[in-house]
JSON list of C-alpha atoms in Angstrom, two decimals:
[
{"chain": "A", "resi": 331, "resn": "MET", "atom": "CA", "xyz": [115.80, 103.10, 107.50]},
{"chain": "A", "resi": 332, "resn": "PRO", "atom": "CA", "xyz": [114.45, 103.74, 104.16]},
{"chain": "A", "resi": 333, "resn": "ILE", "atom": "CA", "xyz": [111.17, 102.60, 102.90]},
{"chain": "A", "resi": 334, "resn": "ALA", "atom": "CA", "xyz": [109.40, 102.82, 99.84]},
{"chain": "A", "resi": 335, "resn": "PHE", "atom": "CA", "xyz": [105.94, 104.58, 98.85]},
{"chain": "A", "resi": 336, "resn": "GLU", "atom": "CA", "xyz": [103.55, 104.29, 95.57]},
{"chain": "A", "resi": 337, "resn": "ILE", "atom": "CA", "xyz": [101.52, 107.31, 95.34]},
{"chain": "A", "resi": 338, "resn": "THR", "atom": "CA", "xyz": [98.87, 107.82, 93.43]},
{"chain": "A", "resi": 339, "resn": "ILE", "atom": "CA", "xyz": [97.36, 111.48, 92.63]},
{"chain": "A", "resi": 340, "resn": "LYS", "atom": "CA", "xyz": [94.14, 112.09, 91.39]},
{"chain": "A", "resi": 341, "resn": "GLY", "atom": "CA", "xyz": [92.55, 115.46, 90.17]},
{"chain": "A", "resi": 342, "resn": "LYS", "atom": "CA", "xyz": [94.09, 117.92, 87.63]},
{"chain": "A", "resi": 343, "resn": "VAL", "atom": "CA", "xyz": [97.33, 117.13, 87.69]},
{"chain": "A", "resi": 344, "resn": "GLN", "atom": "CA", "xyz": [98.57, 116.50, 84.22]},
{"chain": "A", "resi": 345, "resn": "GLY", "atom": "CA", "xyz": [99.42, 119.74, 82.37]},
{"chain": "A", "resi": 346, "resn": "VAL", "atom": "CA", "xyz": [100.50, 121.90, 85.72]},
{"chain": "A", "resi": 347, "resn": "PHE", "atom": "CA", "xyz": [104.17, 120.77, 85.79]},
{"chain": "A", "resi": 348, "resn": "TYR", "atom": "CA", "xyz": [103.11, 118.52, 88.86]},
{"chain": "A", "resi": 349, "resn": "ARG", "atom": "CA", "xyz": [105.36, 115.82, 87.98]},
{"chain": "A", "resi": 350, "resn": "ALA", "atom": "CA", "xyz": [108.48, 118.56, 87.74]},
{"chain": "A", "resi": 351, "resn": "SER", "atom": "CA", "xyz": [107.39, 120.22, 90.93]},
{"chain": "A", "resi": 352, "resn": "THR", "atom": "CA", "xyz": [107.44, 116.73, 92.02]},
{"chain": "A", "resi": 353, "resn": "ARG", "atom": "CA", "xyz": [110.94, 116.05, 91.56]},
{"chain": "A", "resi": 354, "resn": "ASP", "atom": "CA", "xyz": [111.82, 119.41, 92.98]},
{"chain": "A", "resi": 355, "resn": "LYS", "atom": "CA", "xyz": [110.38, 118.85, 96.04]},
{"chain": "A", "resi": 356, "resn": "ALA", "atom": "CA", "xyz": [111.41, 115.15, 96.15]},
{"chain": "A", "resi": 357, "resn": "THR", "atom": "CA", "xyz": [115.07, 116.10, 95.42]},
{"chain": "A", "resi": 358, "resn": "GLU", "atom": "CA", "xyz": [114.93, 118.72, 98.15]},
{"chain": "A", "resi": 359, "resn": "LEU", "atom": "CA", "xyz": [113.86, 116.05, 100.55]},
{"chain": "A", "resi": 360, "resn": "GLY", "atom": "CA", "xyz": [116.61, 113.64, 99.64]},
{"chain": "A", "resi": 361, "resn": "ILE", "atom": "CA", "xyz": [114.23, 111.43, 98.02]},
{"chain": "A", "resi": 362, "resn": "SER", "atom": "CA", "xyz": [114.89, 108.88, 95.27]},
{"chain": "A", "resi": 363, "resn": "GLY", "atom": "CA", "xyz": [112.38, 107.16, 93.17]},
{"chain": "A", "resi": 364, "resn": "TRP", "atom": "CA", "xyz": [110.48, 108.50, 89.64]},
{"chain": "A", "resi": 365, "resn": "CYS", "atom": "CA", "xyz": [107.08, 110.06, 88.95]},
{"chain": "A", "resi": 366, "resn": "MET", "atom": "CA", "xyz": [104.96, 109.46, 86.10]},
{"chain": "A", "resi": 367, "resn": "ASN", "atom": "CA", "xyz": [101.64, 110.52, 84.02]},
{"chain": "A", "resi": 368, "resn": "LEU", "atom": "CA", "xyz": [99.07, 107.44, 83.52]},
{"chain": "A", "resi": 369, "resn": "ASP", "atom": "CA", "xyz": [96.72, 107.46, 80.65]},
{"chain": "A", "resi": 370, "resn": "ASN", "atom": "CA", "xyz": [94.05, 107.96, 82.63]},
{"chain": "A", "resi": 371, "resn": "GLY", "atom": "CA", "xyz": [94.93, 111.46, 84.14]},
{"chain": "A", "resi": 372, "resn": "ASP", "atom": "CA", "xyz": [96.67, 110.65, 87.44]},
{"chain": "A", "resi": 373, "resn": "VAL", "atom": "CA", "xyz": [100.14, 110.98, 88.46]},
{"chain": "A", "resi": 374, "resn": "LEU", "atom": "CA", "xyz": [102.33, 107.64, 90.17]},
{"chain": "A", "resi": 375, "resn": "ILE", "atom": "CA", "xyz": [105.21, 108.34, 92.05]},
{"chain": "A", "resi": 376, "resn": "HIS", "atom": "CA", "xyz": [107.33, 105.31, 93.48]},
{"chain": "A", "resi": 377, "resn": "ALA", "atom": "CA", "xyz": [109.24, 107.15, 96.38]},
{"chain": "A", "resi": 378, "resn": "GLU", "atom": "CA", "xyz": [112.08, 105.96, 98.69]},
{"chain": "A", "resi": 379, "resn": "GLY", "atom": "CA", "xyz": [113.64, 107.63, 101.88]},
{"chain": "A", "resi": 380, "resn": "GLU", "atom": "CA", "xyz": [113.07, 107.95, 105.50]},
{"chain": "A", "resi": 381, "resn": "ARG", "atom": "CA", "xyz": [109.64, 107.52, 106.61]},
{"chain": "A", "resi": 382, "resn": "VAL", "atom": "CA", "xyz": [109.54, 111.73, 107.85]},
{"chain": "A", "resi": 383, "resn": "ASP", "atom": "CA", "xyz": [110.83, 112.71, 104.66]},
{"chain": "A", "resi": 384, "resn": "LEU", "atom": "CA", "xyz": [108.06, 110.63, 102.75]},
{"chain": "A", "resi": 385, "resn": "ASN", "atom": "CA", "xyz": [105.58, 111.97, 104.86]},
{"chain": "A", "resi": 386, "resn": "ALA", "atom": "CA", "xyz": [106.62, 115.38, 104.12]},
{"chain": "A", "resi": 387, "resn": "LEU", "atom": "CA", "xyz": [106.40, 114.44, 100.70]},
{"chain": "A", "resi": 388, "resn": "LEU", "atom": "CA", "xyz": [102.87, 113.06, 100.82]},
{"chain": "A", "resi": 389, "resn": "LEU", "atom": "CA", "xyz": [101.48, 116.49, 102.84]},
{"chain": "A", "resi": 390, "resn": "TRP", "atom": "CA", "xyz": [103.00, 118.53, 99.66]},
{"chain": "A", "resi": 391, "resn": "CYS", "atom": "CA", "xyz": [101.29, 115.90, 97.55]},
{"chain": "A", "resi": 392, "resn": "LYS", "atom": "CA", "xyz": [97.91, 116.88, 98.70]},
{"chain": "A", "resi": 393, "resn": "VAL", "atom": "CA", "xyz": [98.36, 120.53, 97.70]},
{"chain": "A", "resi": 394, "resn": "GLY", "atom": "CA", "xyz": [101.12, 120.07, 94.45]},
{"chain": "A", "resi": 395, "resn": "PRO", "atom": "CA", "xyz": [102.07, 122.97, 92.19]},
{"chain": "A", "resi": 396, "resn": "PRO", "atom": "CA", "xyz": [100.03, 126.26, 91.96]},
{"chain": "A", "resi": 397, "resn": "LYS", "atom": "CA", "xyz": [97.95, 125.50, 88.86]},
{"chain": "A", "resi": 398, "resn": "ALA", "atom": "CA", "xyz": [97.25, 121.71, 90.22]},
{"chain": "A", "resi": 399, "resn": "LYS", "atom": "CA", "xyz": [93.91, 120.76, 91.78]},
{"chain": "A", "resi": 400, "resn": "VAL", "atom": "CA", "xyz": [94.28, 117.32, 93.56]},
{"chain": "A", "resi": 401, "resn": "ASP", "atom": "CA", "xyz": [91.15, 115.58, 94.48]},
{"chain": "A", "resi": 402, "resn": "GLN", "atom": "CA", "xyz": [92.71, 112.34, 96.33]},
{"chain": "A", "resi": 403, "resn": "VAL", "atom": "CA", "xyz": [96.30, 110.92, 97.36]},
{"chain": "A", "resi": 404, "resn": "LEU", "atom": "CA", "xyz": [96.40, 107.18, 97.62]},
{"chain": "A", "resi": 405, "resn": "ASN", "atom": "CA", "xyz": [99.54, 106.02, 99.40]},
{"chain": "A", "resi": 406, "resn": "ARG", "atom": "CA", "xyz": [100.71, 102.46, 99.98]},
{"chain": "A", "resi": 407, "resn": "GLU", "atom": "CA", "xyz": [104.05, 101.16, 101.29]},
{"chain": "A", "resi": 408, "resn": "THR", "atom": "CA", "xyz": [105.67, 98.86, 98.50]},
{"chain": "A", "resi": 409, "resn": "GLU", "atom": "CA", "xyz": [109.03, 97.08, 97.82]},
{"chain": "A", "resi": 410, "resn": "LEU", "atom": "CA", "xyz": [112.33, 99.49, 98.06]},
{"chain": "A", "resi": 411, "resn": "LYS", "atom": "CA", "xyz": [114.01, 99.29, 94.62]},
{"chain": "A", "resi": 412, "resn": "ASN", "atom": "CA", "xyz": [117.16, 101.49, 95.90]},
{"chain": "A", "resi": 413, "resn": "TYR", "atom": "CA", "xyz": [116.93, 103.89, 93.25]},
{"chain": "A", "resi": 414, "resn": "SER", "atom": "CA", "xyz": [119.51, 106.76, 92.89]},
{"chain": "A", "resi": 415, "resn": "GLY", "atom": "CA", "xyz": [118.14, 110.43, 92.41]},
{"chain": "A", "resi": 416, "resn": "PHE", "atom": "CA", "xyz": [114.52, 111.40, 91.29]},
{"chain": "A", "resi": 417, "resn": "ARG", "atom": "CA", "xyz": [113.50, 111.24, 87.79]},
{"chain": "A", "resi": 418, "resn": "ILE", "atom": "CA", "xyz": [110.51, 111.94, 85.43]},
{"chain": "A", "resi": 419, "resn": "LYS", "atom": "CA", "xyz": [109.42, 108.54, 83.59]},
{"chain": "A", "resi": 420, "resn": "ARG", "atom": "CA", "xyz": [107.74, 108.94, 80.15]},
{"chain": "A", "resi": 421, "resn": "ALA", "atom": "CA", "xyz": [105.50, 106.02, 79.24]}
]
């Protein structure tokens, strides 16, 4: 049964290909949704899929791509929107 997570990544996560790497990992896991940079330097992710796949994405988010320095990952379950595919949103 699909669920949705809202994930906020804090740290050095902009300018290090975090969003593109998130899109690749989400696609690999069969997760739909989006990610975007926030004005405060964080990355926001809306991810939908099976709990086991979302948990795998959360584990990946704690490390991110090679040049990222993740300080904190915040997660909460949120409303399912039934997105198709995973994309990078621009503010």
